[in-house]
mmCIF file of C-alpha atoms in Angstrom:
data_model
loop_
_atom_site.group_PDB
_atom_site.id
_atom_site.type_symbol
_atom_site.label_atom_id
_atom_site.label_comp_id
_atom_site.label_asym_id
_atom_site.label_seq_id
_atom_site.Cartn_x
_atom_site.Cartn_y
_atom_site.Cartn_z
ATOM 1 C CA UNK A 1423 -20.673 17.455 -7.280
ATOM 2 C CA UNK A 1424 -18.068 15.319 -9.651
ATOM 3 C CA UNK A 1425 -18.594 15.229 -13.624
ATOM 4 C CA UNK A 1426 -20.011 11.704 -13.659
ATOM 5 C CA UNK A 1427 -22.335 12.756 -11.208
ATOM 6 C CA UNK A 1428 -23.864 15.791 -13.316
ATOM 7 C CA UNK A 1429 -24.222 13.378 -16.273
ATOM 8 C CA UNK A 1430 -26.027 10.412 -14.450
ATOM 9 C CA UNK A 1431 -29.391 10.243 -13.423
ATOM 10 C CA UNK A 1432 -30.481 10.058 -10.002
ATOM 11 C CA UNK A 1433 -32.551 7.349 -9.159
ATOM 12 C CA UNK A 1434 -33.410 8.685 -5.517
ATOM 13 C CA UNK A 1435 -33.880 12.082 -4.152
ATOM 14 C CA UNK A 1436 -31.213 12.605 -1.379
ATOM 15 C CA UNK A 1437 -31.612 15.676 1.021
ATOM 16 C CA UNK A 1438 -28.328 18.268 1.250
ATOM 17 C CA UNK A 1439 -27.349 18.466 4.710
ATOM 18 C CA UNK A 1440 -24.163 19.523 6.558
ATOM 19 C CA UNK A 1441 -24.672 16.651 9.140
ATOM 20 C CA UNK A 1442 -21.506 14.344 9.742
ATOM 21 C CA UNK A 1443 -22.085 10.701 10.137
ATOM 22 C CA UNK A 1444 -19.942 7.765 11.451
ATOM 23 C CA UNK A 1445 -19.441 5.138 8.812
ATOM 24 C CA UNK A 1446 -19.103 2.436 11.641
ATOM 25 C CA UNK A 1447 -22.510 3.048 13.262
ATOM 26 C CA UNK A 1448 -25.686 1.803 11.440
ATOM 27 C CA UNK A 1449 -27.830 4.533 9.602
ATOM 28 C CA UNK A 1450 -30.835 5.634 11.590
ATOM 29 C CA UNK A 1451 -32.851 6.649 8.409
ATOM 30 C CA UNK A 1452 -33.230 5.936 4.768
ATOM 31 C CA UNK A 1453 -31.895 9.338 3.858
ATOM 32 C CA UNK A 1454 -28.939 8.644 5.867
ATOM 33 C CA UNK A 1455 -28.330 5.411 4.339
ATOM 34 C CA UNK A 1456 -28.365 6.778 0.569
ATOM 35 C CA UNK A 1457 -25.710 9.513 1.954
ATOM 36 C CA UNK A 1458 -23.870 6.859 3.024
ATOM 37 C CA UNK A 1459 -23.818 5.260 -0.538
ATOM 38 C CA UNK A 1460 -23.500 8.267 -2.158
ATOM 39 C CA UNK A 1461 -20.133 8.817 -0.399
ATOM 40 C CA UNK A 1462 -18.938 5.469 -0.729
ATOM 41 C CA UNK A 1463 -19.478 5.856 -4.569
ATOM 42 C CA UNK A 1464 -17.368 8.870 -4.708
ATOM 43 C CA UNK A 1465 -14.640 7.411 -3.008
ATOM 44 C CA UNK A 1466 -14.396 4.670 -5.627
ATOM 45 C CA UNK A 1467 -12.325 5.006 -8.648
ATOM 46 C CA UNK A 1468 -14.164 5.693 -11.883
ATOM 47 C CA UNK A 1469 -12.065 2.942 -14.029
ATOM 48 C CA UNK A 1470 -10.983 -0.358 -12.355
ATOM 49 C CA UNK A 1471 -8.501 -2.405 -14.513
ATOM 50 C CA UNK A 1472 -7.573 -5.964 -13.624
ATOM 51 C CA UNK A 1473 -4.273 -6.853 -13.488
ATOM 52 C CA UNK A 1474 -4.089 -10.370 -15.167
ATOM 53 C CA UNK A 1475 -1.153 -12.388 -16.226
ATOM 54 C CA UNK A 1476 -1.822 -13.126 -19.701
ATOM 55 C CA UNK A 1477 1.264 -15.296 -20.135
ATOM 56 C CA UNK A 1478 -0.101 -17.843 -17.822
ATOM 57 C CA UNK A 1479 -3.623 -18.034 -20.227
ATOM 58 C CA UNK A 1480 -1.639 -18.046 -23.432
ATOM 59 C CA UNK A 1481 -0.037 -21.401 -22.364
ATOM 60 C CA UNK A 1482 -3.284 -22.981 -21.903
ATOM 61 C CA UNK A 1483 -4.529 -21.641 -25.281
ATOM 62 C CA UNK A 1484 -4.875 -24.883 -27.660
ATOM 63 C CA UNK A 1485 -7.170 -23.512 -30.290
ATOM 64 C CA UNK A 1486 -7.084 -20.091 -32.400
ATOM 65 C CA UNK A 1487 -10.343 -18.803 -33.236
ATOM 66 C CA UNK A 1488 -10.589 -15.804 -35.457
ATOM 67 C CA UNK A 1489 -13.438 -13.159 -34.591
ATOM 68 C CA UNK A 1490 -15.589 -14.394 -37.797
ATOM 69 C CA UNK A 1491 -15.915 -17.682 -35.882
ATOM 70 C CA UNK A 1492 -13.522 -19.668 -38.441
ATOM 71 C CA UNK A 1493 -11.004 -21.727 -37.458
ATOM 72 C CA UNK A 1494 -7.519 -21.083 -39.061
ATOM 73 C CA UNK A 1495 -6.304 -23.526 -41.258
ATOM 74 C CA UNK A 1496 -3.296 -25.872 -40.786
ATOM 75 C CA UNK A 1497 -0.274 -25.018 -42.756
ATOM 76 C CA UNK A 1498 -0.285 -26.102 -46.159
ATOM 77 C CA UNK A 1499 -4.245 -26.653 -46.538
ATOM 78 C CA UNK A 1500 -5.148 -23.052 -47.459
ATOM 79 C CA UNK A 1501 -4.826 -22.008 -51.217
ATOM 80 C CA UNK A 1502 -3.053 -19.560 -52.542
ATOM 81 C CA UNK A 1503 -4.379 -16.136 -54.136
ATOM 82 C CA UNK A 1504 -3.610 -17.361 -57.703
ATOM 83 C CA UNK A 1505 -5.798 -20.438 -57.243
ATOM 84 C CA UNK A 1506 -8.584 -18.643 -55.351
ATOM 85 C CA UNK A 1507 -8.460 -15.895 -58.338
ATOM 86 C CA UNK A 1508 -8.751 -18.726 -61.029
ATOM 87 C CA UNK A 1509 -11.676 -20.317 -59.421
ATOM 88 C CA UNK A 1510 -13.467 -16.844 -59.070
ATOM 89 C CA UNK A 1511 -13.136 -16.506 -62.801
ATOM 90 C CA UNK A 1512 -14.386 -20.068 -63.749
ATOM 91 C CA UNK A 1513 -16.998 -19.561 -61.290
ATOM 92 C CA UNK A 1514 -18.163 -16.304 -63.063
ATOM 93 C CA UNK A 1515 -18.009 -17.984 -66.399
ATOM 94 C CA UNK A 1516 -20.554 -20.734 -65.332
ATOM 95 C CA UNK A 1517 -22.871 -17.897 -64.219
ATOM 96 C CA UNK A 1518 -22.882 -16.090 -67.368
ATOM 97 C CA UNK A 1519 -23.193 -19.238 -69.460
ATOM 98 C CA UNK A 1520 -26.184 -20.158 -67.488
ATOM 99 C CA UNK A 1521 -27.930 -16.753 -67.460
ATOM 100 C CA UNK A 1522 -27.381 -16.949 -71.468
ATOM 101 C CA UNK A 1523 -28.898 -20.322 -71.526
ATOM 102 C CA UNK A 1524 -31.922 -19.292 -69.560
ATOM 103 C CA UNK A 1525 -32.493 -16.421 -71.837
ATOM 104 C CA UNK A 1526 -32.462 -18.954 -75.018
ATOM 105 C CA UNK A 1527 -34.550 -21.525 -73.614
ATOM 106 C CA UNK A 1528 -37.164 -19.074 -72.525
ATOM 107 C CA UNK A 1529 -37.543 -17.824 -75.877
ATOM 108 C CA UNK A 1530 -37.306 -21.311 -77.584
ATOM 109 C CA UNK A 1531 -38.617 -23.689 -74.669
ATOM 110 C CA UNK A 1532 -38.862 -27.245 -76.079
ATOM 111 C CA UNK A 1533 -41.638 -29.791 -74.674
ATOM 112 C CA UNK A 1534 -40.394 -32.984 -73.215
ATOM 113 C CA UNK A 1535 -40.357 -34.900 -69.974
ATOM 114 C CA UNK A 1536 -39.145 -32.739 -66.916
ATOM 115 C CA UNK A 1537 -38.448 -33.772 -63.665
ATOM 116 C CA UNK A 1538 -41.135 -32.919 -60.857
ATOM 117 C CA UNK A 1539 -39.797 -31.378 -57.908
ATOM 118 C CA UNK A 1540 -40.602 -31.603 -54.226
ATOM 119 C CA UNK A 1541 -42.316 -28.486 -53.008
ATOM 120 C CA UNK A 1542 -39.996 -25.518 -51.335
ATOM 121 C CA UNK A 1543 -41.274 -26.836 -47.789
ATOM 122 C CA UNK A 1544 -41.028 -30.184 -48.370
ATOM 123 C CA UNK A 1545 -37.315 -30.940 -46.894
ATOM 124 C CA UNK A 1546 -37.688 -34.654 -46.682
ATOM 125 C CA UNK A 1547 -38.463 -34.602 -50.540
ATOM 126 C CA UNK A 1548 -35.693 -32.587 -51.296
ATOM 127 C CA UNK A 1549 -33.031 -34.866 -49.144
ATOM 128 C CA UNK A 1550 -34.340 -38.134 -51.274
ATOM 129 C CA UNK A 1551 -33.744 -36.255 -54.380
ATOM 130 C CA UNK A 1552 -30.227 -35.016 -53.440
ATOM 131 C CA UNK A 1553 -28.937 -38.071 -51.798
ATOM 132 C CA UNK A 1554 -31.610 -40.764 -52.186
ATOM 133 C CA UNK A 1555 -32.487 -41.617 -49.079
ATOM 134 C CA UNK A 1556 -32.778 -39.593 -45.574
ATOM 135 C CA UNK A 1557 -29.772 -37.600 -44.807
ATOM 136 C CA UNK A 1558 -31.339 -36.222 -41.866
ATOM 137 C CA UNK A 1559 -34.949 -36.500 -40.071
ATOM 138 C CA UNK A 1560 -36.979 -33.089 -40.726
ATOM 139 C CA UNK A 1561 -39.643 -32.068 -38.348
ATOM 140 C CA UNK A 1562 -41.818 -31.057 -41.316
ATOM 141 C CA UNK A 1563 -44.796 -32.892 -43.198
ATOM 142 C CA UNK A 1564 -43.700 -34.533 -46.209
ATOM 143 C CA UNK A 1565 -45.656 -32.802 -49.442
ATOM 144 C CA UNK A 1566 -47.180 -35.264 -51.720
ATOM 145 C CA UNK A 1567 -45.996 -34.867 -55.188
ATOM 146 C CA UNK A 1568 -48.186 -35.748 -57.989
ATOM 147 C CA UNK A 1569 -46.946 -38.078 -60.929
ATOM 148 C CA UNK A 1570 -48.270 -38.570 -64.354
ATOM 149 C CA UNK A 1571 -47.336 -40.083 -67.671
ATOM 150 C CA UNK A 1572 -45.866 -36.933 -69.120
ATOM 151 C CA UNK A 1573 -43.517 -35.958 -66.567
ATOM 152 C CA UNK A 1574 -40.550 -37.913 -64.934
ATOM 153 C CA UNK A 1575 -40.217 -38.404 -61.006
ATOM 154 C CA UNK A 1576 -37.095 -36.266 -59.535
ATOM 155 C CA UNK A 1577 -36.278 -38.648 -56.839
ATOM 156 C CA UNK A 1578 -36.538 -41.998 -58.830
ATOM 157 C CA UNK A 1579 -32.745 -42.480 -58.663
ATOM 158 C CA UNK A 1580 -31.858 -44.660 -55.251
ATOM 159 C CA UNK A 1581 -28.805 -42.989 -55.096
ATOM 160 C CA UNK A 1582 -30.086 -39.469 -55.588
ATOM 161 C CA UNK A 1583 -29.713 -36.968 -58.362
ATOM 162 C CA UNK A 1584 -26.858 -34.638 -59.172
ATOM 163 C CA UNK A 1585 -27.818 -31.071 -59.722
ATOM 164 C CA UNK A 1586 -28.443 -31.179 -63.385
ATOM 165 C CA UNK A 1587 -29.249 -28.274 -65.311
ATOM 166 C CA UNK A 1588 -32.726 -29.632 -65.761
ATOM 167 C CA UNK A 1589 -33.602 -29.745 -62.142
ATOM 168 C CA UNK A 1590 -31.788 -26.118 -61.371
ATOM 169 C CA UNK A 1591 -33.417 -24.443 -64.226
ATOM 170 C CA UNK A 1592 -36.899 -25.389 -62.559
ATOM 171 C CA UNK A 1593 -35.918 -23.932 -59.286
ATOM 172 C CA UNK A 1594 -36.690 -19.979 -58.566
ATOM 173 C CA UNK A 1595 -34.848 -17.804 -56.103
ATOM 174 C CA UNK A 1596 -37.277 -18.864 -52.848
ATOM 175 C CA UNK A 1597 -36.770 -22.270 -53.630
ATOM 176 C CA UNK A 1598 -32.857 -21.926 -54.191
ATOM 177 C CA UNK A 1599 -32.642 -20.000 -50.616
ATOM 178 C CA UNK A 1600 -34.685 -23.203 -49.187
ATOM 179 C CA UNK A 1601 -32.789 -25.816 -50.431
ATOM 180 C CA UNK A 1602 -29.442 -24.108 -49.437
ATOM 181 C CA UNK A 1603 -30.609 -23.750 -45.972
ATOM 182 C CA UNK A 1604 -31.650 -27.425 -46.189
ATOM 183 C CA UNK A 1605 -28.096 -28.312 -47.129
ATOM 184 C CA UNK A 1606 -26.495 -26.117 -44.556
ATOM 185 C CA UNK A 1607 -28.344 -27.880 -41.872
ATOM 186 C CA UNK A 1608 -27.523 -31.092 -43.062
ATOM 187 C CA UNK A 1609 -23.706 -30.306 -43.262
ATOM 188 C CA UNK A 1610 -24.236 -29.220 -39.618
ATOM 189 C CA UNK A 1611 -25.886 -32.418 -38.530
ATOM 190 C CA UNK A 1612 -24.176 -34.922 -40.539
ATOM 191 C CA UNK A 1613 -21.235 -33.833 -42.010
ATOM 192 C CA UNK A 1614 -19.820 -33.263 -45.661
ATOM 193 C CA UNK A 1615 -19.654 -35.349 -48.898
ATOM 194 C CA UNK A 1616 -18.848 -35.164 -52.393
ATOM 195 C CA UNK A 1617 -22.381 -35.116 -53.456
ATOM 196 C CA UNK A 1618 -22.982 -32.293 -51.192
ATOM 197 C CA UNK A 1619 -20.414 -29.997 -52.415
ATOM 198 C CA UNK A 1620 -21.775 -30.359 -56.023
ATOM 199 C CA UNK A 1621 -25.213 -29.327 -54.937
ATOM 200 C CA UNK A 1622 -23.596 -26.672 -53.028
ATOM 201 C CA UNK A 1623 -21.776 -25.229 -56.014
ATOM 202 C CA UNK A 1624 -24.900 -25.447 -58.181
ATOM 203 C CA UNK A 1625 -26.929 -23.531 -55.470
ATOM 204 C CA UNK A 1626 -24.210 -20.735 -55.616
ATOM 205 C CA UNK A 1627 -24.353 -20.300 -59.267
ATOM 206 C CA UNK A 1628 -27.819 -19.989 -59.236
ATOM 207 C CA UNK A 1629 -28.049 -17.472 -56.373
ATOM 208 C CA UNK A 1630 -28.628 -13.960 -57.478
ATOM 209 C CA UNK A 1631 -26.657 -10.855 -56.490
ATOM 210 C CA UNK A 1632 -27.214 -8.479 -54.524
ATOM 211 C CA UNK A 1633 -27.763 -11.042 -51.752
ATOM 212 C CA UNK A 1634 -30.704 -10.965 -49.429
ATOM 213 C CA UNK A 1635 -30.151 -10.742 -45.495
ATOM 214 C CA UNK A 1636 -31.127 -14.455 -45.467
ATOM 215 C CA UNK A 1637 -28.851 -15.541 -48.243
ATOM 216 C CA UNK A 1638 -25.678 -13.800 -46.494
ATOM 217 C CA UNK A 1639 -26.395 -15.183 -43.341
ATOM 218 C CA UNK A 1640 -26.589 -18.868 -45.218
ATOM 219 C CA UNK A 1641 -23.305 -18.387 -46.851
ATOM 220 C CA UNK A 1642 -21.601 -17.331 -43.807
ATOM 221 C CA UNK A 1643 -22.535 -20.065 -42.244
ATOM 222 C CA UNK A 1644 -21.747 -22.482 -44.943
ATOM 223 C CA UNK A 1645 -17.986 -20.656 -45.306
ATOM 224 C CA UNK A 1646 -17.833 -21.335 -41.325
ATOM 225 C CA UNK A 1647 -18.455 -25.025 -41.307
ATOM 226 C CA UNK A 1648 -16.172 -25.574 -44.410
ATOM 227 C CA UNK A 1649 -13.378 -23.582 -42.322
ATOM 228 C CA UNK A 1650 -14.200 -25.684 -38.957
ATOM 229 C CA UNK A 1651 -13.999 -29.219 -41.160
ATOM 230 C CA UNK A 1652 -11.161 -28.379 -43.159
ATOM 231 C CA UNK A 1653 -8.789 -27.248 -40.067
ATOM 232 C CA UNK A 1654 -9.997 -30.892 -38.773
ATOM 233 C CA UNK A 1655 -8.727 -32.785 -41.520
ATOM 234 C CA UNK A 1656 -5.920 -35.233 -40.792
ATOM 235 C CA UNK A 1657 -4.055 -34.587 -44.263
ATOM 236 C CA UNK A 1658 -3.661 -31.960 -46.966
ATOM 237 C CA UNK A 1659 -4.514 -35.269 -49.361
ATOM 238 C CA UNK A 1660 -7.999 -35.441 -47.842
ATOM 239 C CA UNK A 1661 -10.382 -35.487 -51.002
ATOM 240 C CA UNK A 1662 -12.625 -33.154 -49.247
ATOM 241 C CA UNK A 1663 -10.231 -30.321 -49.038
ATOM 242 C CA UNK A 1664 -10.373 -29.025 -52.417
ATOM 243 C CA UNK A 1665 -14.226 -28.689 -52.594
ATOM 244 C CA UNK A 1666 -14.002 -27.314 -48.885
ATOM 245 C CA UNK A 1667 -11.437 -24.336 -50.139
ATOM 246 C CA UNK A 1668 -13.571 -23.837 -53.324
ATOM 247 C CA UNK A 1669 -16.801 -22.909 -51.350
ATOM 248 C CA UNK A 1670 -14.804 -20.770 -48.848
ATOM 249 C CA UNK A 1671 -13.191 -19.041 -51.777
ATOM 250 C CA UNK A 1672 -16.513 -18.563 -53.850
ATOM 251 C CA UNK A 1673 -18.322 -17.177 -50.446
ATOM 252 C CA UNK A 1674 -15.597 -15.030 -49.255
ATOM 253 C CA UNK A 1675 -14.443 -13.284 -52.524
ATOM 254 C CA UNK A 1676 -17.163 -13.666 -55.358
ATOM 255 C CA UNK A 1677 -19.967 -13.170 -52.710
ATOM 256 C CA UNK A 1678 -18.122 -10.277 -50.680
ATOM 257 C CA UNK A 1679 -17.653 -11.967 -47.334
ATOM 258 C CA UNK A 1680 -14.080 -10.639 -47.116
ATOM 259 C CA UNK A 1681 -13.485 -11.263 -43.770
ATOM 260 C CA UNK A 1682 -14.104 -15.055 -44.149
ATOM 261 C CA UNK A 1683 -11.310 -15.055 -46.954
ATOM 262 C CA UNK A 1684 -8.088 -17.037 -46.559
ATOM 263 C CA UNK A 1685 -4.971 -14.643 -46.670
ATOM 264 C CA UNK A 1686 -3.662 -13.456 -49.391
ATOM 265 C CA UNK A 1687 -0.150 -15.361 -49.936
#
């Protein structure tokens, strides 16, 4: 009995016998058939390696994809490390300012008109708020939003509303995650825009660390989408390149998804 046979579990009991049999003659019983299979398996090598000429495949390779699912940036599209470090410092400063402002306004909240936001489950309502129109038809029911004389309607702007401080301060973490999920889905379905880049940045500023698994998955999807769109841009002068690089940098370096980061140059 070989070492591999001793470690493997036998599915069928095979009787031990000294009887010889001819492989050219059909088996006359089930036991004889199993012994033939056992003997044939013993004659097979334990490891088989295919002899493939990889040079033929390399010539047909047109797209280089890394293990993390991101397309490599074309030459001259990725930012240098100094630019990335500066963006991280600026982003961290904005988060600290927001944290201090939250603490100050919590103690001295002033009355006044406040935007009434859609419910977290109202994807259509958030789409109207962010973009002023439907960016994507969502398969969810639109939640009704009550209005009264003392509040302003958040989606009253036909062009959409930017991520104002008065808006993001009223969003708790579950709402931040839900809207981030909507934005990532809209990015995948309809493309990228400067308005959406501002919303992504504001949501990341409000996103708390350490990341929940759902938040980590959304950020990685965002970075992959940005990297793949960046690889398709026709020119490094494209206006979408700076915000795409910024989002990739923040996800990879500030939120500790280092395998998605642009290489240090």
